[in-house]
Amino acid sequence: MQSMDHEGWRRPPVTPTNMYSTSGQVDSTDVVFLDSIQFTTAVGTDCWGRPKAQPVLASVYLLLQPSFLDVCGASDDVKDSVHYGHLAKAVTAHVGERERKGLHYAGVYALIQDVTTAAFGLAGESAVAVRVVIDLPKQILLASGFTTEVTTPRLLVDAPSLGEGSTNDGISAPPDRPAPISAVVRVKDLDLPVLIGVNPPERLARQRVITNITFYERFTSTTIDPPTSTEPHLGEVDYPSVIQHLCEYIDTTTYLTLEKLVRELCCACLRDTPTLVHAVTVRCEKPSAIGSARVSGVEMTRQRNAE
């Protein structure tokens, strides 16, 4: 079950699958996590298309073996757990080493893979999966956040590697590199003035419409090759360009209903992205429409095959 923050943004779950079964049973889960590790590094290009460093927030979730934390819960000894302090140091040290060498990440998946590799290296066999969420808050103009979330099961850690003990950028790496099978990309709070509404005053002036978009990516055998710092992930989507096109489209619309706007945006998102994106969720909110409500809005999820 996904929770909502105070702004109505859908938070990603901390487990790779739904915790709740149809019978109402709740599965046991053990997770050690770090939320929003802050650092600055070059990931692709910034919002102006420059290969410069930008702020990064990295969240890491170690999804552990069932009841793994019971030992530490009984002994009260951190040595019986996975030390999240060591996890923070492992992640920042790996990224920092790349920065000291003057290297940059060609895309967000290369950064996610480095963080995932560091997390599996620390957790060992105790982790059944690692979930990494990278937020580039200044990546998309007019939006408040841009996140990419990838959960990598341990069974995929043995995917073919780039080479024994080294990537092609001079940074040491374990011979086995984790490979994801899917990703969720979110554009948060795209704030644009839109001419929309059925009431006469709404036809006279633009009003704020806040749009949140979630893209669901699914990798295949041709897109699962591990990325490197110098080569972007095969088929990696240019989301800044996609969002720019959507903003230009929204600026031309004069729809009466949010339902029409949201449906057209779903179609446009699927049309402007490769088949790697198999589904999209679009949520549009009008803060000014109902005086007694914080916002009113419409949300739709559409599959590519049902576009």
PDB file of C-alpha atoms in Angstrom:
ATOM      1  CA  MET A   1       0.000   0.000   0.000  1.00  0.00           C
ATOM      2  CA  GLN A   2       1.398   3.393  -0.940  1.00  0.00           C
ATOM      3  CA  SER A   3       1.170   6.314   1.467  1.00  0.00           C
ATOM      4  CA  MET A   4       0.558   9.960   0.660  1.00  0.00           C
ATOM      5  CA  ASP A   5       2.553  12.904   1.923  1.00  0.00           C
ATOM      6  CA  HIS A   6       1.059  16.270   2.856  1.00  0.00           C
ATOM      7  CA  GLU A   7       1.234  17.428  -0.757  1.00  0.00           C
ATOM      8  CA  GLY A   8      -0.648  14.403  -2.053  1.00  0.00           C
ATOM      9  CA  TRP A   9       2.444  12.910  -3.699  1.00  0.00           C
ATOM     10  CA  ARG A  10       2.413   9.140  -3.795  1.00  0.00           C
ATOM     11  CA  ARG A  11       5.306   7.746  -1.836  1.00  0.00           C
ATOM     12  CA  PRO A  12       6.953   4.593  -3.161  1.00  0.00           C
ATOM     13  CA  PRO A  13       6.572   1.480  -1.014  1.00  0.00           C
ATOM     14  CA  VAL A  14       9.538   0.262   1.011  1.00  0.00           C
ATOM     15  CA  THR A  15       9.044  -3.320  -0.140  1.00  0.00           C
ATOM     16  CA  PRO A  16       9.349  -4.687  -3.700  1.00  0.00           C
ATOM     17  CA  THR A  17       5.867  -6.208  -3.573  1.00  0.00           C
ATOM     18  CA  ASN A  18       2.583  -5.310  -1.991  1.00  0.00           C
ATOM     19  CA  MET A  19       2.661  -6.087   1.722  1.00  0.00           C
ATOM     20  CA  TYR A  20      -1.019  -6.952   1.807  1.00  0.00           C
ATOM     21  CA  SER A  21      -2.523 -10.099   0.329  1.00  0.00           C
ATOM     22  CA  THR A  22      -6.096 -10.433  -0.862  1.00  0.00           C
ATOM     23  CA  SER A  23      -6.878 -12.312   2.347  1.00  0.00           C
ATOM     24  CA  GLY A  24      -5.809  -9.338   4.446  1.00  0.00           C
ATOM     25  CA  GLN A  25      -2.641 -11.018   5.726  1.00  0.00           C
ATOM     26  CA  VAL A  26       0.336  -8.737   6.325  1.00  0.00           C
ATOM     27  CA  ASP A  27       3.738 -10.092   5.307  1.00  0.00           C
ATOM     28  CA  SER A  28       6.730  -9.724   7.635  1.00  0.00           C
ATOM     29  CA  THR A  29       9.354  -7.375   6.254  1.00  0.00           C
ATOM     30  CA  ASP A  30      12.777  -6.316   7.494  1.00  0.00           C
ATOM     31  CA  VAL A  31      14.273  -3.162   5.998  1.00  0.00           C
ATOM     32  CA  VAL A  32      17.333  -1.071   6.823  1.00  0.00           C
ATOM     33  CA  PHE A  33      17.270   2.228   4.991  1.00  0.00           C
ATOM     34  CA  LEU A  34      18.819   5.626   4.486  1.00  0.00           C
ATOM     35  CA  ASP A  35      16.584   8.443   3.314  1.00  0.00           C
ATOM     36  CA  SER A  36      17.928  11.331   1.234  1.00  0.00           C
ATOM     37  CA  ILE A  37      21.706  11.103   1.409  1.00  0.00           C
ATOM     38  CA  GLN A  38      22.786  14.488   0.058  1.00  0.00           C
ATOM     39  CA  PHE A  39      25.710  15.031  -2.281  1.00  0.00           C
ATOM     40  CA  THR A  40      26.594  16.810  -5.500  1.00  0.00           C
ATOM     41  CA  THR A  41      27.789  15.070  -8.649  1.00  0.00           C
ATOM     42  CA  ALA A  42      27.474  15.258 -12.420  1.00  0.00           C
ATOM     43  CA  VAL A  43      24.663  12.990 -13.661  1.00  0.00           C
ATOM     44  CA  GLY A  44      24.093  13.350 -17.380  1.00  0.00           C
ATOM     45  CA  THR A  45      23.312  17.012 -18.032  1.00  0.00           C
ATOM     46  CA  ASP A  46      21.652  19.583 -15.799  1.00  0.00           C
ATOM     47  CA  CYS A  47      18.398  21.423 -16.511  1.00  0.00           C
ATOM     48  CA  TRP A  48      20.223  23.685 -18.995  1.00  0.00           C
ATOM     49  CA  GLY A  49      21.779  20.785 -20.892  1.00  0.00           C
ATOM     50  CA  ARG A  50      25.251  21.273 -19.386  1.00  0.00           C
ATOM     51  CA  PRO A  51      27.398  18.363 -18.116  1.00  0.00           C
ATOM     52  CA  LYS A  52      27.792  19.985 -14.714  1.00  0.00           C
ATOM     53  CA  ALA A  53      27.376  18.774 -11.163  1.00  0.00           C
ATOM     54  CA  GLN A  54      23.927  19.063  -9.615  1.00  0.00           C
ATOM     55  CA  PRO A  55      22.422  18.282  -6.199  1.00  0.00           C
ATOM     56  CA  VAL A  56      21.429  14.659  -5.637  1.00  0.00           C
ATOM     57  CA  LEU A  57      19.305  13.012  -2.951  1.00  0.00           C
ATOM     58  CA  ALA A  58      19.876   9.257  -2.749  1.00  0.00           C
ATOM     59  CA  SER A  59      17.676   6.942  -0.697  1.00  0.00           C
ATOM     60  CA  VAL A  60      18.723   3.323  -0.191  1.00  0.00           C
ATOM     61  CA  TYR A  61      16.555   0.489   1.133  1.00  0.00           C
ATOM     62  CA  LEU A  62      18.057  -2.884   2.032  1.00  0.00           C
ATOM     63  CA  LEU A  63      15.231  -5.407   1.757  1.00  0.00           C
ATOM     64  CA  LEU A  64      16.470  -8.133   4.063  1.00  0.00           C
ATOM     65  CA  GLN A  65      15.800 -11.813   4.569  1.00  0.00           C
ATOM     66  CA  PRO A  66      12.566 -12.442   6.513  1.00  0.00           C
ATOM     67  CA  SER A  67      13.098 -11.971  10.272  1.00  0.00           C
ATOM     68  CA  PHE A  68      16.770 -11.093   9.720  1.00  0.00           C
ATOM     69  CA  LEU A  69      16.539  -8.221  12.209  1.00  0.00           C
ATOM     70  CA  ASP A  70      15.134 -10.428  14.987  1.00  0.00           C
ATOM     71  CA  VAL A  71      18.675 -11.300  16.077  1.00  0.00           C
ATOM     72  CA  CYS A  72      19.633  -7.661  16.568  1.00  0.00           C
ATOM     73  CA  GLY A  73      16.220  -6.959  18.064  1.00  0.00           C
ATOM     74  CA  ALA A  74      16.937  -9.597  20.720  1.00  0.00           C
ATOM     75  CA  SER A  75      20.639  -8.915  21.318  1.00  0.00           C
ATOM     76  CA  ASP A  76      20.427  -5.110  21.013  1.00  0.00           C
ATOM     77  CA  ASP A  77      23.834  -5.295  19.316  1.00  0.00           C
ATOM     78  CA  VAL A  78      24.288  -3.382  16.043  1.00  0.00           C
ATOM     79  CA  LYS A  79      26.850  -5.978  14.930  1.00  0.00           C
ATOM     80  CA  ASP A  80      23.926  -8.358  14.384  1.00  0.00           C
ATOM     81  CA  SER A  81      22.366  -5.978  11.852  1.00  0.00           C
ATOM     82  CA  VAL A  82      23.496  -4.144   8.736  1.00  0.00           C
ATOM     83  CA  HIS A  83      24.972  -0.892  10.018  1.00  0.00           C
ATOM     84  CA  TYR A  84      23.313   1.991   8.192  1.00  0.00           C
ATOM     85  CA  GLY A  85      26.215   4.230   9.171  1.00  0.00           C
ATOM     86  CA  HIS A  86      28.538   1.938   7.214  1.00  0.00           C
ATOM     87  CA  LEU A  87      26.026   1.962   4.357  1.00  0.00           C
ATOM     88  CA  ALA A  88      26.114   5.760   4.192  1.00  0.00           C
ATOM     89  CA  LYS A  89      29.904   5.740   4.156  1.00  0.00           C
ATOM     90  CA  ALA A  90      30.026   3.072   1.451  1.00  0.00           C
ATOM     91  CA  VAL A  91      27.709   5.038  -0.846  1.00  0.00           C
ATOM     92  CA  THR A  92      29.356   8.427  -0.338  1.00  0.00           C
ATOM     93  CA  ALA A  93      32.846   6.940  -0.633  1.00  0.00           C
ATOM     94  CA  HIS A  94      32.012   5.320  -3.972  1.00  0.00           C
ATOM     95  CA  VAL A  95      30.540   8.505  -5.409  1.00  0.00           C
ATOM     96  CA  GLY A  96      33.308  10.603  -3.867  1.00  0.00           C
ATOM     97  CA  GLU A  97      36.022   8.460  -5.466  1.00  0.00           C
ATOM     98  CA  ARG A  98      34.498   9.141  -8.872  1.00  0.00           C
ATOM     99  CA  GLU A  99      34.349  12.861  -8.132  1.00  0.00           C
ATOM    100  CA  ARG A 100      38.018  12.918  -7.111  1.00  0.00           C
ATOM    101  CA  LYS A 101      38.933  11.331 -10.432  1.00  0.00           C
ATOM    102  CA  GLY A 102      36.979  14.031 -12.268  1.00  0.00           C
ATOM    103  CA  LEU A 103      34.554  11.488 -13.744  1.00  0.00           C
ATOM    104  CA  HIS A 104      30.824  11.977 -14.218  1.00  0.00           C
ATOM    105  CA  TYR A 105      27.842   9.685 -14.646  1.00  0.00           C
ATOM    106  CA  ALA A 106      26.461   9.575 -18.169  1.00  0.00           C
ATOM    107  CA  GLY A 107      22.978   8.914 -16.793  1.00  0.00           C
ATOM    108  CA  VAL A 108      21.023   8.247 -13.638  1.00  0.00           C
ATOM    109  CA  TYR A 109      21.104   4.450 -14.101  1.00  0.00           C
ATOM    110  CA  ALA A 110      24.888   4.402 -13.864  1.00  0.00           C
ATOM    111  CA  LEU A 111      24.629   6.189 -10.508  1.00  0.00           C
ATOM    112  CA  ILE A 112      21.862   3.846  -9.331  1.00  0.00           C
ATOM    113  CA  GLN A 113      23.949   0.824 -10.257  1.00  0.00           C
ATOM    114  CA  ASP A 114      26.955   2.106  -8.322  1.00  0.00           C
ATOM    115  CA  VAL A 115      24.798   2.712  -5.240  1.00  0.00           C
ATOM    116  CA  THR A 116      23.142  -0.709  -5.608  1.00  0.00           C
ATOM    117  CA  THR A 117      26.501  -2.439  -5.962  1.00  0.00           C
ATOM    118  CA  ALA A 118      27.813  -0.710  -2.838  1.00  0.00           C
ATOM    119  CA  ALA A 119      24.666  -1.700  -0.914  1.00  0.00           C
ATOM    120  CA  PHE A 120      24.836  -5.374  -1.928  1.00  0.00           C
ATOM    121  CA  GLY A 121      28.556  -5.386  -1.158  1.00  0.00           C
ATOM    122  CA  LEU A 122      27.862  -4.279   2.405  1.00  0.00           C
ATOM    123  CA  ALA A 123      24.715  -6.329   3.080  1.00  0.00           C
ATOM    124  CA  GLY A 124      25.958  -9.566   1.517  1.00  0.00           C
ATOM    125  CA  GLU A 125      23.565 -12.516   1.528  1.00  0.00           C
ATOM    126  CA  SER A 126      21.314 -10.843   4.099  1.00  0.00           C
ATOM    127  CA  ALA A 127      19.722  -8.642   1.400  1.00  0.00           C
ATOM    128  CA  VAL A 128      17.175 -10.203  -0.941  1.00  0.00           C
ATOM    129  CA  ALA A 129      16.888  -6.942  -2.878  1.00  0.00           C
ATOM    130  CA  VAL A 130      18.053  -3.339  -2.895  1.00  0.00           C
ATOM    131  CA  ARG A 131      15.833  -0.409  -3.736  1.00  0.00           C
ATOM    132  CA  VAL A 132      17.464   2.882  -4.727  1.00  0.00           C
ATOM    133  CA  VAL A 133      15.631   6.144  -5.263  1.00  0.00           C
ATOM    134  CA  ILE A 134      17.594   8.996  -6.838  1.00  0.00           C
ATOM    135  CA  ASP A 135      16.074  12.479  -6.740  1.00  0.00           C
ATOM    136  CA  LEU A 136      17.507  15.201  -8.972  1.00  0.00           C
ATOM    137  CA  PRO A 137      15.476  18.164  -7.629  1.00  0.00           C
ATOM    138  CA  LYS A 138      16.830  20.666 -10.158  1.00  0.00           C
ATOM    139  CA  GLN A 139      16.760  18.410 -13.230  1.00  0.00           C
ATOM    140  CA  ILE A 140      13.383  19.505 -14.650  1.00  0.00           C
ATOM    141  CA  LEU A 141      12.530  23.174 -15.086  1.00  0.00           C
ATOM    142  CA  LEU A 142       9.167  24.145 -13.511  1.00  0.00           C
ATOM    143  CA  ALA A 143       9.048  20.890 -11.485  1.00  0.00           C
ATOM    144  CA  SER A 144       9.942  20.420  -7.822  1.00  0.00           C
ATOM    145  CA  GLY A 145      11.434  16.960  -8.195  1.00  0.00           C
ATOM    146  CA  PHE A 146      12.558  14.249 -10.587  1.00  0.00           C
ATOM    147  CA  THR A 147      13.073  10.773  -9.131  1.00  0.00           C
ATOM    148  CA  THR A 148      14.109   7.428 -10.520  1.00  0.00           C
ATOM    149  CA  GLU A 149      13.375   4.351  -8.432  1.00  0.00           C
ATOM    150  CA  VAL A 150      14.871   0.925  -9.132  1.00  0.00           C
ATOM    151  CA  THR A 151      14.507  -2.274  -7.110  1.00  0.00           C
ATOM    152  CA  THR A 152      17.117  -4.918  -7.923  1.00  0.00           C
ATOM    153  CA  PRO A 153      16.572  -8.478  -6.620  1.00  0.00           C
ATOM    154  CA  ARG A 154      19.639 -10.427  -5.542  1.00  0.00           C
ATOM    155  CA  LEU A 155      18.934 -13.131  -8.115  1.00  0.00           C
ATOM    156  CA  LEU A 156      19.909 -10.574 -10.791  1.00  0.00           C
ATOM    157  CA  VAL A 157      23.198  -9.605  -9.184  1.00  0.00           C
ATOM    158  CA  ASP A 158      24.876 -12.373 -11.161  1.00  0.00           C
ATOM    159  CA  ALA A 159      24.070 -10.631 -14.463  1.00  0.00           C
ATOM    160  CA  PRO A 160      26.950 -10.482 -16.985  1.00  0.00           C
ATOM    161  CA  SER A 161      29.574  -7.969 -15.930  1.00  0.00           C
ATOM    162  CA  LEU A 162      31.548  -5.384 -17.861  1.00  0.00           C
ATOM    163  CA  GLY A 163      34.812  -6.970 -16.880  1.00  0.00           C
ATOM    164  CA  GLU A 164      36.570  -8.776 -14.082  1.00  0.00           C
ATOM    165  CA  GLY A 165      36.876  -6.347 -11.203  1.00  0.00           C
ATOM    166  CA  SER A 166      36.776  -3.090 -13.151  1.00  0.00           C
ATOM    167  CA  THR A 167      34.480  -0.852 -15.147  1.00  0.00           C
ATOM    168  CA  ASN A 168      35.801   0.941 -18.199  1.00  0.00           C
ATOM    169  CA  ASP A 169      36.211   4.208 -16.264  1.00  0.00           C
ATOM    170  CA  GLY A 170      39.000   3.110 -13.964  1.00  0.00           C
ATOM    171  CA  ILE A 171      36.830   2.656 -10.861  1.00  0.00           C
ATOM    172  CA  SER A 172      37.158  -0.730  -9.189  1.00  0.00           C
ATOM    173  CA  ALA A 173      33.977  -2.780  -9.047  1.00  0.00           C
ATOM    174  CA  PRO A 174      33.008  -6.325  -8.097  1.00  0.00           C
ATOM    175  CA  PRO A 175      32.999  -8.816 -10.973  1.00  0.00           C
ATOM    176  CA  ASP A 176      29.213  -9.209 -10.732  1.00  0.00           C
ATOM    177  CA  ARG A 177      27.102  -6.112 -11.363  1.00  0.00           C
ATOM    178  CA  PRO A 178      23.410  -5.869 -10.415  1.00  0.00           C
ATOM    179  CA  ALA A 179      20.929  -5.363 -13.229  1.00  0.00           C
ATOM    180  CA  PRO A 180      17.400  -4.017 -12.698  1.00  0.00           C
ATOM    181  CA  ILE A 181      14.272  -5.387 -14.340  1.00  0.00           C
ATOM    182  CA  SER A 182      12.063  -2.306 -13.983  1.00  0.00           C
ATOM    183  CA  ALA A 183      12.099   1.313 -12.916  1.00  0.00           C
ATOM    184  CA  VAL A 184       9.634   3.989 -11.852  1.00  0.00           C
ATOM    185  CA  VAL A 185      10.367   7.573 -12.895  1.00  0.00           C
ATOM    186  CA  ARG A 186       8.434  10.436 -11.318  1.00  0.00           C
ATOM    187  CA  VAL A 187       8.125  14.096 -12.271  1.00  0.00           C
ATOM    188  CA  LYS A 188       6.781  15.941  -9.256  1.00  0.00           C
ATOM    189  CA  ASP A 189       4.656  19.091  -9.118  1.00  0.00           C
ATOM    190  CA  LEU A 190       4.999  20.499 -12.607  1.00  0.00           C
ATOM    191  CA  ASP A 191       3.419  23.923 -12.063  1.00  0.00           C
ATOM    192  CA  LEU A 192       1.910  25.559 -15.157  1.00  0.00           C
ATOM    193  CA  PRO A 193      -0.775  28.169 -15.936  1.00  0.00           C
ATOM    194  CA  VAL A 194      -3.563  26.535 -17.962  1.00  0.00           C
ATOM    195  CA  LEU A 195      -6.803  27.769 -19.519  1.00  0.00           C
ATOM    196  CA  ILE A 196      -9.230  25.135 -18.286  1.00  0.00           C
ATOM    197  CA  GLY A 197     -12.656  24.867 -16.672  1.00  0.00           C
ATOM    198  CA  VAL A 198     -16.394  24.903 -17.404  1.00  0.00           C
ATOM    199  CA  ASN A 199     -17.323  27.995 -15.366  1.00  0.00           C
ATOM    200  CA  PRO A 200     -17.423  31.349 -17.215  1.00  0.00           C
ATOM    201  CA  PRO A 201     -14.678  32.981 -15.069  1.00  0.00           C
ATOM    202  CA  GLU A 202     -12.362  30.040 -15.819  1.00  0.00           C
ATOM    203  CA  ARG A 203     -12.602  30.805 -19.537  1.00  0.00           C
ATOM    204  CA  LEU A 204     -11.253  34.323 -19.006  1.00  0.00           C
ATOM    205  CA  ALA A 205      -7.913  33.638 -17.293  1.00  0.00           C
ATOM    206  CA  ARG A 206      -5.392  30.873 -16.855  1.00  0.00           C
ATOM    207  CA  GLN A 207      -5.161  29.116 -13.505  1.00  0.00           C
ATOM    208  CA  ARG A 208      -2.493  26.997 -11.857  1.00  0.00           C
ATOM    209  CA  VAL A 209      -2.571  23.312 -12.694  1.00  0.00           C
ATOM    210  CA  ILE A 210      -0.118  21.098 -10.827  1.00  0.00           C
ATOM    211  CA  THR A 211       0.804  17.960 -12.728  1.00  0.00           C
ATOM    212  CA  ASN A 212       2.521  14.829 -11.413  1.00  0.00           C
ATOM    213  CA  ILE A 213       3.610  12.182 -13.905  1.00  0.00           C
ATOM    214  CA  THR A 214       4.838   8.655 -13.212  1.00  0.00           C
ATOM    215  CA  PHE A 215       6.503   6.635 -15.977  1.00  0.00           C
ATOM    216  CA  TYR A 216       6.794   2.867 -15.556  1.00  0.00           C
ATOM    217  CA  GLU A 217       9.774   1.351 -17.350  1.00  0.00           C
ATOM    218  CA  ARG A 218      10.230  -2.355 -17.997  1.00  0.00           C
ATOM    219  CA  PHE A 219      13.589  -3.643 -19.188  1.00  0.00           C
ATOM    220  CA  THR A 220      14.003  -6.500 -21.641  1.00  0.00           C
ATOM    221  CA  SER A 221      16.966  -8.631 -22.674  1.00  0.00           C
ATOM    222  CA  THR A 222      18.072  -5.804 -24.991  1.00  0.00           C
ATOM    223  CA  THR A 223      17.923  -3.085 -22.318  1.00  0.00           C
ATOM    224  CA  ILE A 224      19.313  -4.858 -19.267  1.00  0.00           C
ATOM    225  CA  ASP A 225      23.006  -4.418 -20.111  1.00  0.00           C
ATOM    226  CA  PRO A 226      24.725  -2.706 -17.168  1.00  0.00           C
ATOM    227  CA  PRO A 227      25.363   1.003 -17.728  1.00  0.00           C
ATOM    228  CA  THR A 228      28.721   2.643 -17.132  1.00  0.00           C
ATOM    229  CA  SER A 229      29.717   6.140 -16.115  1.00  0.00           C
ATOM    230  CA  THR A 230      30.705   6.975 -19.699  1.00  0.00           C
ATOM    231  CA  GLU A 231      27.884   5.288 -21.601  1.00  0.00           C
ATOM    232  CA  PRO A 232      24.198   5.857 -20.766  1.00  0.00           C
ATOM    233  CA  HIS A 233      21.873   2.941 -20.191  1.00  0.00           C
ATOM    234  CA  LEU A 234      20.691   1.458 -23.480  1.00  0.00           C
ATOM    235  CA  GLY A 235      17.347   3.048 -24.354  1.00  0.00           C
ATOM    236  CA  GLU A 236      17.542   5.586 -21.501  1.00  0.00           C
ATOM    237  CA  VAL A 237      14.720   8.090 -21.980  1.00  0.00           C
ATOM    238  CA  ASP A 238      15.441  11.802 -22.358  1.00  0.00           C
ATOM    239  CA  TYR A 239      12.829  12.872 -19.831  1.00  0.00           C
ATOM    240  CA  PRO A 240      13.738  16.598 -19.796  1.00  0.00           C
ATOM    241  CA  SER A 241      12.926  16.725 -23.526  1.00  0.00           C
ATOM    242  CA  VAL A 242       9.723  14.735 -23.022  1.00  0.00           C
ATOM    243  CA  ILE A 243       8.568  17.119 -20.282  1.00  0.00           C
ATOM    244  CA  GLN A 244       9.501  20.162 -22.353  1.00  0.00           C
ATOM    245  CA  HIS A 245       7.296  18.891 -25.178  1.00  0.00           C
ATOM    246  CA  LEU A 246       4.450  18.271 -22.727  1.00  0.00           C
ATOM    247  CA  CYS A 247       4.749  21.795 -21.321  1.00  0.00           C
ATOM    248  CA  GLU A 248       4.580  23.241 -24.833  1.00  0.00           C
ATOM    249  CA  TYR A 249       1.518  21.109 -25.537  1.00  0.00           C
ATOM    250  CA  ILE A 250      -0.234  22.103 -22.284  1.00  0.00           C
ATOM    251  CA  ASP A 251       0.329  25.773 -23.119  1.00  0.00           C
ATOM    252  CA  THR A 252      -1.808  25.386 -26.267  1.00  0.00           C
ATOM    253  CA  THR A 253      -4.767  23.600 -24.645  1.00  0.00           C
ATOM    254  CA  THR A 254      -8.142  25.147 -23.773  1.00  0.00           C
ATOM    255  CA  TYR A 255     -10.022  22.099 -22.503  1.00  0.00           C
ATOM    256  CA  LEU A 256     -13.131  22.313 -20.362  1.00  0.00           C
ATOM    257  CA  THR A 257     -12.311  19.388 -18.068  1.00  0.00           C
ATOM    258  CA  LEU A 258      -9.318  17.941 -16.271  1.00  0.00           C
ATOM    259  CA  GLU A 259     -10.469  14.549 -17.483  1.00  0.00           C
ATOM    260  CA  LYS A 260      -9.755  15.582 -21.070  1.00  0.00           C
ATOM    261  CA  LEU A 261      -6.411  17.144 -20.189  1.00  0.00           C
ATOM    262  CA  VAL A 262      -5.232  14.139 -18.189  1.00  0.00           C
ATOM    263  CA  ARG A 263      -6.288  11.648 -20.851  1.00  0.00           C
ATOM    264  CA  GLU A 264      -4.505  13.599 -23.573  1.00  0.00           C
ATOM    265  CA  LEU A 265      -1.378  13.880 -21.430  1.00  0.00           C
ATOM    266  CA  CYS A 266      -1.379  10.102 -20.882  1.00  0.00           C
ATOM    267  CA  CYS A 267      -1.529   9.581 -24.637  1.00  0.00           C
ATOM    268  CA  ALA A 268       1.207  12.170 -25.238  1.00  0.00           C
ATOM    269  CA  CYS A 269       3.507  10.602 -22.616  1.00  0.00           C
ATOM    270  CA  LEU A 270       3.221   7.181 -24.233  1.00  0.00           C
ATOM    271  CA  ARG A 271       3.561   8.645 -27.708  1.00  0.00           C
ATOM    272  CA  ASP A 272       6.718  10.627 -26.853  1.00  0.00           C
ATOM    273  CA  THR A 273       8.535   7.773 -25.077  1.00  0.00           C
ATOM    274  CA  PRO A 274       9.922   4.457 -26.382  1.00  0.00           C
ATOM    275  CA  THR A 275       8.305   1.086 -25.673  1.00  0.00           C
ATOM    276  CA  LEU A 276      10.602   0.830 -22.644  1.00  0.00           C
ATOM    277  CA  VAL A 277       7.861   2.886 -20.942  1.00  0.00           C
ATOM    278  CA  HIS A 278       4.937   0.451 -20.734  1.00  0.00           C
ATOM    279  CA  ALA A 279       2.574   2.560 -18.613  1.00  0.00           C
ATOM    280  CA  VAL A 280       2.082   6.060 -17.270  1.00  0.00           C
ATOM    281  CA  THR A 281       0.127   7.745 -14.483  1.00  0.00           C
ATOM    282  CA  VAL A 282      -0.857  11.404 -14.848  1.00  0.00           C
ATOM    283  CA  ARG A 283      -2.353  13.386 -11.977  1.00  0.00           C
ATOM    284  CA  CYS A 284      -3.547  16.972 -12.470  1.00  0.00           C
ATOM    285  CA  GLU A 285      -4.697  19.229  -9.639  1.00  0.00           C
ATOM    286  CA  LYS A 286      -6.462  22.618  -9.589  1.00  0.00           C
ATOM    287  CA  PRO A 287      -5.666  24.453  -6.319  1.00  0.00           C
ATOM    288  CA  SER A 288      -8.100  27.295  -7.039  1.00  0.00           C
ATOM    289  CA  ALA A 289     -11.199  25.416  -8.189  1.00  0.00           C
ATOM    290  CA  ILE A 290     -12.860  24.547  -4.848  1.00  0.00           C
ATOM    291  CA  GLY A 291     -12.542  27.048  -2.029  1.00  0.00           C
ATOM    292  CA  SER A 292     -13.147  24.499   0.738  1.00  0.00           C
ATOM    293  CA  ALA A 293     -10.609  21.959  -0.582  1.00  0.00           C
ATOM    294  CA  ARG A 294      -6.845  22.204  -0.849  1.00  0.00           C
ATOM    295  CA  VAL A 295      -7.013  20.894  -4.411  1.00  0.00           C
ATOM    296  CA  SER A 296      -9.398  19.129  -6.758  1.00  0.00           C
ATOM    297  CA  GLY A 297      -8.027  16.794  -9.359  1.00  0.00           C
ATOM    298  CA  VAL A 298      -8.091  13.820 -11.681  1.00  0.00           C
ATOM    299  CA  GLU A 299      -5.660  10.903 -11.964  1.00  0.00           C
ATOM    300  CA  MET A 300      -5.436   8.269 -14.684  1.00  0.00           C
ATOM    301  CA  THR A 301      -3.106   5.319 -15.322  1.00  0.00           C
ATOM    302  CA  ARG A 302      -2.874   3.986 -18.855  1.00  0.00           C
ATOM    303  CA  GLN A 303      -1.014   1.036 -20.386  1.00  0.00           C
ATOM    304  CA  ARG A 304       0.778   1.349 -23.710  1.00  0.00           C
ATOM    305  CA  ASN A 305      -1.218  -1.483 -25.253  1.00  0.00           C
ATOM    306  CA  ALA A 306      -4.425   0.268 -24.193  1.00  0.00           C
ATOM    307  CA  GLU A 307      -3.388   3.740 -25.315  1.00  0.00           C
TER     308      GLU A 307
END
